[in-house]
XYZ file of C-alpha atoms in Angstrom:
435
model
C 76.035 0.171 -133.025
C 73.774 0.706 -136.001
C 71.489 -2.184 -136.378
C 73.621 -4.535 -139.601
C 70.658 -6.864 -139.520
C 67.964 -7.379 -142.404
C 65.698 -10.306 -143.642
C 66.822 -9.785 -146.772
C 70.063 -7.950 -147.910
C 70.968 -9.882 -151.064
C 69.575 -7.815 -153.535
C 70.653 -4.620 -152.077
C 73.953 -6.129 -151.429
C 73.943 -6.749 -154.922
C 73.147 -3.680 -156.311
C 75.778 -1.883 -153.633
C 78.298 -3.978 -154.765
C 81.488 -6.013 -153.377
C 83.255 -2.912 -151.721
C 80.113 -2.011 -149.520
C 79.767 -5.624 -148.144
C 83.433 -5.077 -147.215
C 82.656 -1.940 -145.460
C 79.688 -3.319 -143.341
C 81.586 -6.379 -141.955
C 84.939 -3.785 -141.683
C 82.398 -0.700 -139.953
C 81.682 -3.173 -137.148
C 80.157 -1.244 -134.352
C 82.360 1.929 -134.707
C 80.955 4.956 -133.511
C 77.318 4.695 -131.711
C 74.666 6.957 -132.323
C 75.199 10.720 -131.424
C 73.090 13.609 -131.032
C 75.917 15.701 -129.065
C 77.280 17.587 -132.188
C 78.710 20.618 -131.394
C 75.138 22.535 -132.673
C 76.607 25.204 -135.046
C 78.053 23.110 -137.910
C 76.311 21.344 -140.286
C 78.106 18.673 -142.183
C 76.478 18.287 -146.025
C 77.733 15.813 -148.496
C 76.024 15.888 -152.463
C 76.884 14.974 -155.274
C 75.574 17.208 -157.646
C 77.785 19.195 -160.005
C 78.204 22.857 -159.832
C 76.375 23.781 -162.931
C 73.286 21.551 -162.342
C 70.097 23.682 -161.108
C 70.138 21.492 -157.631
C 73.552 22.575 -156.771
C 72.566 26.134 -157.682
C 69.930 26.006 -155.716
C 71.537 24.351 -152.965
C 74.071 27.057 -153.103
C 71.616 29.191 -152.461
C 70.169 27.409 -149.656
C 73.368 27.333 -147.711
C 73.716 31.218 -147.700
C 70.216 31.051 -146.199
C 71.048 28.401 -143.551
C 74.019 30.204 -141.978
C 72.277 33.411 -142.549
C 69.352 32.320 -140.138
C 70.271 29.570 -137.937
C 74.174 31.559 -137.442
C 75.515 27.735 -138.019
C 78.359 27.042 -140.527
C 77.917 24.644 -143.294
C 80.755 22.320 -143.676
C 79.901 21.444 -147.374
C 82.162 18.426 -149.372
C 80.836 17.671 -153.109
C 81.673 13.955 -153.273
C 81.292 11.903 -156.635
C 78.077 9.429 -156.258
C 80.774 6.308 -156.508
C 82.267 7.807 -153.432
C 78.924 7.818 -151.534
C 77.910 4.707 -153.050
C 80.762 2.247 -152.361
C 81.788 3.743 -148.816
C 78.027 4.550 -147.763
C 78.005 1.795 -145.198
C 81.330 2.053 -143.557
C 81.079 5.702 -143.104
C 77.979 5.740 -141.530
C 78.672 3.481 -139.203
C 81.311 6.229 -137.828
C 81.751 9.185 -136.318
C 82.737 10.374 -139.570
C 78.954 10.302 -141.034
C 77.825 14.114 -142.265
C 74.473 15.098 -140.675
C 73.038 15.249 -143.682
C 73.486 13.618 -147.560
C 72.393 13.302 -150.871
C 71.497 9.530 -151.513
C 70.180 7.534 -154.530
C 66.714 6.724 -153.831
C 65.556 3.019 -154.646
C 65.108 0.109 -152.691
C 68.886 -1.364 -153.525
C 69.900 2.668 -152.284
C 68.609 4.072 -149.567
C 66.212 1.054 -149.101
C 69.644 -0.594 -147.939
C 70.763 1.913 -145.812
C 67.353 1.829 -144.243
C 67.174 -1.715 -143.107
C 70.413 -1.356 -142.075
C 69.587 1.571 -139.511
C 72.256 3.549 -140.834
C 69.891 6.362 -141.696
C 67.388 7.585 -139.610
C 63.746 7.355 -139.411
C 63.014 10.783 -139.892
C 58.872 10.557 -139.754
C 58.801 13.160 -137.067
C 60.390 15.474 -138.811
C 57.618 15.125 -141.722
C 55.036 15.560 -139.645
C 56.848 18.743 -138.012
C 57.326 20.556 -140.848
C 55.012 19.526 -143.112
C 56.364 17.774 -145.724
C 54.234 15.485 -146.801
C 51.861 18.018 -147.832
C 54.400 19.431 -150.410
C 54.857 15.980 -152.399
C 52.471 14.011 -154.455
C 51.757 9.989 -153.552
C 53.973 8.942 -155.987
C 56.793 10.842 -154.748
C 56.599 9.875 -151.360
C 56.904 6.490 -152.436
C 60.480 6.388 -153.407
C 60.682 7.828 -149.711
C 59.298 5.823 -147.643
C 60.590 2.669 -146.789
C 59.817 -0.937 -144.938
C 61.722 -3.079 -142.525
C 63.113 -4.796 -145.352
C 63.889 -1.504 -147.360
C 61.256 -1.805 -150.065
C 60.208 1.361 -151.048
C 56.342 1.956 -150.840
C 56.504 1.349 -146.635
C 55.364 3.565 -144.165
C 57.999 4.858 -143.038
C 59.965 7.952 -143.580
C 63.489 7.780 -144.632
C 64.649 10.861 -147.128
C 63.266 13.838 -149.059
C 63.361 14.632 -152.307
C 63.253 17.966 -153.476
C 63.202 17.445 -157.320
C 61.573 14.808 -159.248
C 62.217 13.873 -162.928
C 59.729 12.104 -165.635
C 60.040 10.119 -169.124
C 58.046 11.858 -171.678
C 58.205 12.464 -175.491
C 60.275 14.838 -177.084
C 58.542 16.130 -180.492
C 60.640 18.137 -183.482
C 58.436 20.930 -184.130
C 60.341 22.047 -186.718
C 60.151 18.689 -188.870
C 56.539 18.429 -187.834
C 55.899 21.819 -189.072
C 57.931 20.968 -192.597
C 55.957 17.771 -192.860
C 52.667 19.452 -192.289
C 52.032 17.148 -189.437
C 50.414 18.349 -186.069
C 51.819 16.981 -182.774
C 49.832 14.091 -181.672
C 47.453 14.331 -178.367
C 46.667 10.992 -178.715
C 48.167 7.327 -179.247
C 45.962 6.995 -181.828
C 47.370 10.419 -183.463
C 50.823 9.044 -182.478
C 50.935 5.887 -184.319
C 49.534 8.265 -187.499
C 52.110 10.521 -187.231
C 55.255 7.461 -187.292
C 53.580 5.811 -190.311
C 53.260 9.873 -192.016
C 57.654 10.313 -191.368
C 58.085 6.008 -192.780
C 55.610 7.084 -195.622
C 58.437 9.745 -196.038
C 61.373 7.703 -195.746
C 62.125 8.995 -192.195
C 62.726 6.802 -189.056
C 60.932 8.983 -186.442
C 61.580 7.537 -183.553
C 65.135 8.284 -181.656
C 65.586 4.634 -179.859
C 68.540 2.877 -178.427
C 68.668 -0.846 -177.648
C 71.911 -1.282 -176.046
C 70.960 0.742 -173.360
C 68.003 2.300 -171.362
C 65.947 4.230 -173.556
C 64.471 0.801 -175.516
C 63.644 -0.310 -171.930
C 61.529 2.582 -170.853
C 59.652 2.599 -174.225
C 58.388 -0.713 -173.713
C 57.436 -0.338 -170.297
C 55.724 2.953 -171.198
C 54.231 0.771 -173.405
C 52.940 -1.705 -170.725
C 51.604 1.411 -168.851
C 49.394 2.281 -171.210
C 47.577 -0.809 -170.755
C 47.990 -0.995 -167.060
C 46.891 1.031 -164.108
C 48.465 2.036 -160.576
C 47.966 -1.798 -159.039
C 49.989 -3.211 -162.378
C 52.584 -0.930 -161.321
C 52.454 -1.881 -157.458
C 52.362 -5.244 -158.344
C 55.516 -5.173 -160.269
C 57.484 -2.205 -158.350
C 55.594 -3.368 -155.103
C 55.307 -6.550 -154.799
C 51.799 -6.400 -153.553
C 50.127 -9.404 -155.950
C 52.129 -11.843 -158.719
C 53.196 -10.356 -162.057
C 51.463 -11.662 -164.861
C 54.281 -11.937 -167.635
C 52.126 -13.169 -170.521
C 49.158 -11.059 -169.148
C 48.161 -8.083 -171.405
C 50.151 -5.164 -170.057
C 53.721 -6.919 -170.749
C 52.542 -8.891 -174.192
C 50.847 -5.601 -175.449
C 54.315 -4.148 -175.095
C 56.389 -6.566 -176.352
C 54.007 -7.340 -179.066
C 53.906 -3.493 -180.070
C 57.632 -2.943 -179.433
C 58.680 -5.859 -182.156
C 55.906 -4.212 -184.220
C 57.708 -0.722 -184.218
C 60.878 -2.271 -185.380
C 58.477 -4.444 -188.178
C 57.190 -1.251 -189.521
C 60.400 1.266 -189.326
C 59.166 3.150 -186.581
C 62.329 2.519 -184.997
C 65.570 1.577 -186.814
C 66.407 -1.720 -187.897
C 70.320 -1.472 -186.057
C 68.844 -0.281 -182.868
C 69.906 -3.293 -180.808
C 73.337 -1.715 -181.376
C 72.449 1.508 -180.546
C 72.885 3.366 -177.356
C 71.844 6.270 -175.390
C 73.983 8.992 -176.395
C 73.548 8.257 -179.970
C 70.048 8.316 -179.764
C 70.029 11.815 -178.231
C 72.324 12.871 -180.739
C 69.919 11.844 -183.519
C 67.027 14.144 -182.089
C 69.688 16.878 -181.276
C 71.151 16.550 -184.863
C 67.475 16.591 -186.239
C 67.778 13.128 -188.032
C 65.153 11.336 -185.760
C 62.408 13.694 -184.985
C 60.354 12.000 -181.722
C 62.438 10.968 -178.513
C 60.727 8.886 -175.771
C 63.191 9.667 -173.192
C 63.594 11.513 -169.696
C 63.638 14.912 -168.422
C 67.236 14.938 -167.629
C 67.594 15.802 -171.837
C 66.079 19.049 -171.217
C 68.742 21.375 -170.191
C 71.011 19.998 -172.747
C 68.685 20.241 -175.796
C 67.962 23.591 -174.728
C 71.561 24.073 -175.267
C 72.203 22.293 -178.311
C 68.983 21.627 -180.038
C 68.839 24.426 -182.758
C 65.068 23.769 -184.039
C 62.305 24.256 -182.016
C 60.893 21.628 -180.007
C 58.346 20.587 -177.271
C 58.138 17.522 -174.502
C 54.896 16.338 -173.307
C 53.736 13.250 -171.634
C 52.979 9.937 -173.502
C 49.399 10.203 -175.158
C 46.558 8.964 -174.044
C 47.725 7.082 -170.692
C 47.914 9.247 -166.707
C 51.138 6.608 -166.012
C 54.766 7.921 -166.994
C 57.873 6.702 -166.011
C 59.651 8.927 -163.797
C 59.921 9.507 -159.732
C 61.364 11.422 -157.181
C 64.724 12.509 -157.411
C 67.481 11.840 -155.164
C 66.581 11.647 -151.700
C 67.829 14.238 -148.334
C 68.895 11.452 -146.003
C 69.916 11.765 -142.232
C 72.664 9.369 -140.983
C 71.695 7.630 -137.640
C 75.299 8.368 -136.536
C 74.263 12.362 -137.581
C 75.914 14.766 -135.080
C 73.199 17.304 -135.694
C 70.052 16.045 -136.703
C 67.830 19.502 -136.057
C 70.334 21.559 -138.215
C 69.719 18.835 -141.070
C 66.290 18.932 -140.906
C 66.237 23.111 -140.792
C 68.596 22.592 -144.212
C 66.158 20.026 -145.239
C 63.095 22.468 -145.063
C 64.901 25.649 -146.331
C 65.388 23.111 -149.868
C 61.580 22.889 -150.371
C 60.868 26.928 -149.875
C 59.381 28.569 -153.229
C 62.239 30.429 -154.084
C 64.820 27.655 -153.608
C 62.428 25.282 -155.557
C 62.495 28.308 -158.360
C 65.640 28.418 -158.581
C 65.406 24.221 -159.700
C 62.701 25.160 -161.909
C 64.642 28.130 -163.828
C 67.855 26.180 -164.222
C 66.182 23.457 -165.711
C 65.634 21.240 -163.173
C 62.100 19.775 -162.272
C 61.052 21.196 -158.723
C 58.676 19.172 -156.662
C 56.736 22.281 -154.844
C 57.793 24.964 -156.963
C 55.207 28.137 -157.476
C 54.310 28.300 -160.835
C 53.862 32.160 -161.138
C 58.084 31.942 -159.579
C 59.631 30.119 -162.788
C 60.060 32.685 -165.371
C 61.726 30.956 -168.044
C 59.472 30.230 -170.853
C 61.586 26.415 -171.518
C 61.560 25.927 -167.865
C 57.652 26.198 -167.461
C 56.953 24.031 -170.213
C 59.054 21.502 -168.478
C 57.081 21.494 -165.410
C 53.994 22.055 -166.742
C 54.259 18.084 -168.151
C 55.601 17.012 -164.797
C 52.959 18.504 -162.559
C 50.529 16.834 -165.359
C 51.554 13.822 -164.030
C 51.555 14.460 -160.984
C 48.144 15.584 -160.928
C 46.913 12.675 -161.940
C 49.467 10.306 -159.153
C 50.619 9.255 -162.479
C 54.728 8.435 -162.072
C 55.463 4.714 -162.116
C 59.290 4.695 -161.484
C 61.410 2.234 -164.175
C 61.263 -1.086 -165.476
C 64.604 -2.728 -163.839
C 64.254 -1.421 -160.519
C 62.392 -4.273 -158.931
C 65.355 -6.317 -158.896
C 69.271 -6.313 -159.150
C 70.345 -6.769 -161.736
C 66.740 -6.860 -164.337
C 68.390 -4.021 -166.165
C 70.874 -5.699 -168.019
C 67.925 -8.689 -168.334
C 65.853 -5.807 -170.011
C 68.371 -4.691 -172.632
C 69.752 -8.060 -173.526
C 66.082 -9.789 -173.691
C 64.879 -6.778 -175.812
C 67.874 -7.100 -178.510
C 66.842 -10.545 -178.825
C 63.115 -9.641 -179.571
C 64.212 -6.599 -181.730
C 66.848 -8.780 -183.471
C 63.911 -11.319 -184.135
C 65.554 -14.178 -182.304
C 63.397 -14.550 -179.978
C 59.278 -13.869 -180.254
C 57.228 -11.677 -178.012
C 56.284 -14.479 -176.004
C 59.797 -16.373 -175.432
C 61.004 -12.868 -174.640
C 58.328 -12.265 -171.539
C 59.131 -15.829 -170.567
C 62.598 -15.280 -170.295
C 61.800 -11.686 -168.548
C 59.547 -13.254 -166.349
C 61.376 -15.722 -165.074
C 64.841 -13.338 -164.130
C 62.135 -11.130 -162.277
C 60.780 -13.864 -159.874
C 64.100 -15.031 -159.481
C 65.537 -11.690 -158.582
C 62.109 -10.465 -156.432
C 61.440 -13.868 -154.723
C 62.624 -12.387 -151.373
C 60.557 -10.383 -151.297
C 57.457 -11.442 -152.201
């Protein structure tokens, strides 16, 4: 029986939802752990769609596994709701696949970890090397504690692509309004008051969704340094909500709204629209992530850049989605061969040239001109251990506290202060567990 116990489970409960808590008391002790598989089929669940670079690559992977190991891959593509909601009841079954995609986090596979429904897979690290391929901050979102918070020390999945929140710059519209792309935030701030002083809003923001969000934490992260962010992803020391990380953000995000850097509707506004804004050419700076890339590539028809926020080494951004290993896995070994054939150079390449962001890609093996720009920013930040993850994943739930606290500020109902109270308080509530 896999081990339904934890300290702690209502925040991952939570953020599973209603039909998982179902599952667990409905998975009972069904199936026990099994190693006896019948050792030439490997069964692979993801969830990635056939166009994206992972599943390309993945593809490509697959022909590689059964070409070496003579095992068959028994592949389904399942829709991440499927995973999600039915996660716990499968697992606890003979039914688990040997190996799966899973959302890393600690409501995710931080659950599923606590729960002993996937497997501690540390030895496997240390067999193959794994570790060596993937930065600090990647390995975070990987490792887990008894409690499922990510950050512990032990391992629990592998990612083999990362992804990072950056700033997307118009080159074009810089170009036409003789302005050069900042490399500093001093530079930055120039360049939004240059577009007002020309009657344009620069800044592509949304404030009914995430983008808003991750602006003002980048904000916060350019006054903070890698304890701020384990203290407030972590848990390792109190969060100081009026301190001057958060009010520096706050404070500079209702100030960007004061002075048009960011339009006066953009409580109302949400992600999509705000892509569509830099895609259309309207808006001509985007703070948003990497997962734009491939599809302004495709539909962006000016020329354009994305670099890291100016003048700070933190970014949002972390692994992505983690290789997990049910306990109930009928073939652990073949998952783990499957597991290492993802993070070869040329599998990784094929990520990187599709215009996905590999996580031990060689840069001489991505050709594509877009492609190596992309990962050029991300191993910038990685070089410097710089990727901070997002601002609502400390608790269940804080993301919807996030947008509807930061309409209020930009709406000017609320001041910067009221609106970190208010902030502060839903995060201790929601992270009190756990501290």
């Amino acid at each position: 029986m896999a081990r339904i116990t934890r300290k702690n489970a209502r925040r991952g409960l939570a953020a599973v939802g209603a039909v998982t808590v179902g599952a667990i008391a409905l998975a009972g002790c069904a199936g026990g752990s099994s190693d006896s598989g019948d050792g030439d089929t490997l069964k692979l669940w993801h969830y990635e769609g056939e166009d994206s670079a992972m599943a390309k690559a993945w593809n490509e992977a697959i022909d590689i596994f059964e070409e070496e190991t003579g095992a068959t891959v028994e592949f389904e593509q399942k829709s991440f709701e499927q995973i999600q909601k039915t996660a716990s009841q499968v697992l606890d079954s003979d039914a688990a696949p040997d190996l799966m995609e899973f959302n890393k986090g600690n409501a995710t596979a931080g659950f599923l970890a606590s729960t002993g429904l996937i497997s501690d897979i540390s030895d496997a690290v240390d067999e193959y090397g794994w570790a060596d391929k993937l930065a600090p901050s990647l390995q975070t979102t990987a490792k887990y504690s008894e409690d499922g918070v990510m950050g512990g020390d032990t391992w629990y999945g592998i990612p083999n692509y990362g992804e990072f929140v950056g700033v997307y710059y118009n080159n074009d519209a810089f170009a036409e309004a003789g302005l050069e792309i900042p490399t500093t935030y001093d530079e930055f701030v120039d360049v939004l008051d240059a577009f007002v002083a020309k009657g344009v809003t620069p800044l592509a923001e949304a404030g009914a969704e995430y983008p808003l969000g991750q602006l003002w934490y980048q904000l916060a992260l350019t006054q903070g340094d890698r304890q701020f962010v384990n203290d407030y992803q972590l848990y390792e020391n109190p969060v100081d909500w009026q301190g001057p990380e958060l009010t520096y953000a706050t404070e500079t995000l209702a100030e960007y709204v004061d002075k048009g850097y960011v339009a006066s509707d953009v409580s109302s506004v949400k992600a999509e629209d705000a892509g569509v804004s830099f895609i259309n050419g309207t808006a001509p700076i985007f703070v948003s992530g990497s997962w734009w890339f491939g599809r302004f590539v495709e539909e962006a028809g000016f020329d354009w850049t994305l670099q890291a926020f100016p003048d700070t080494q933190l970014s949002l951004g972390s692994s992505g989605n983690l290789w997990v290993v049910p306990e109930n896995a009928a073939n652990k070994e073949l998952a783990y061969e499957f597991i290492d054939i993802t993070m070869r150079p040329e599998i990784q390449a094929i990520i990187g040239n599709n215009g996905g962001v590999p996580v031990a890609a060689d840069p001489a093996d991505i050709t594509d001109p877009k492609s190596q720009e992309l990962i050029a920013a991300f191993n910038g930040v990685l070089d410097v251990d710089g990727l901070s993850f997002y601002p609502d994943w400390p608790a269940a739930g804080f993301y919807d506290v996030i947008v509807q606290q930061l309409q209020g500020l930009v709406t000017g109902t609320q001041d910067a202060a009221t609106t970190n109270e208010n902030l502060g308080a839903e995060y201790e509530a929601g992270t009190a567990d756990f501290r």
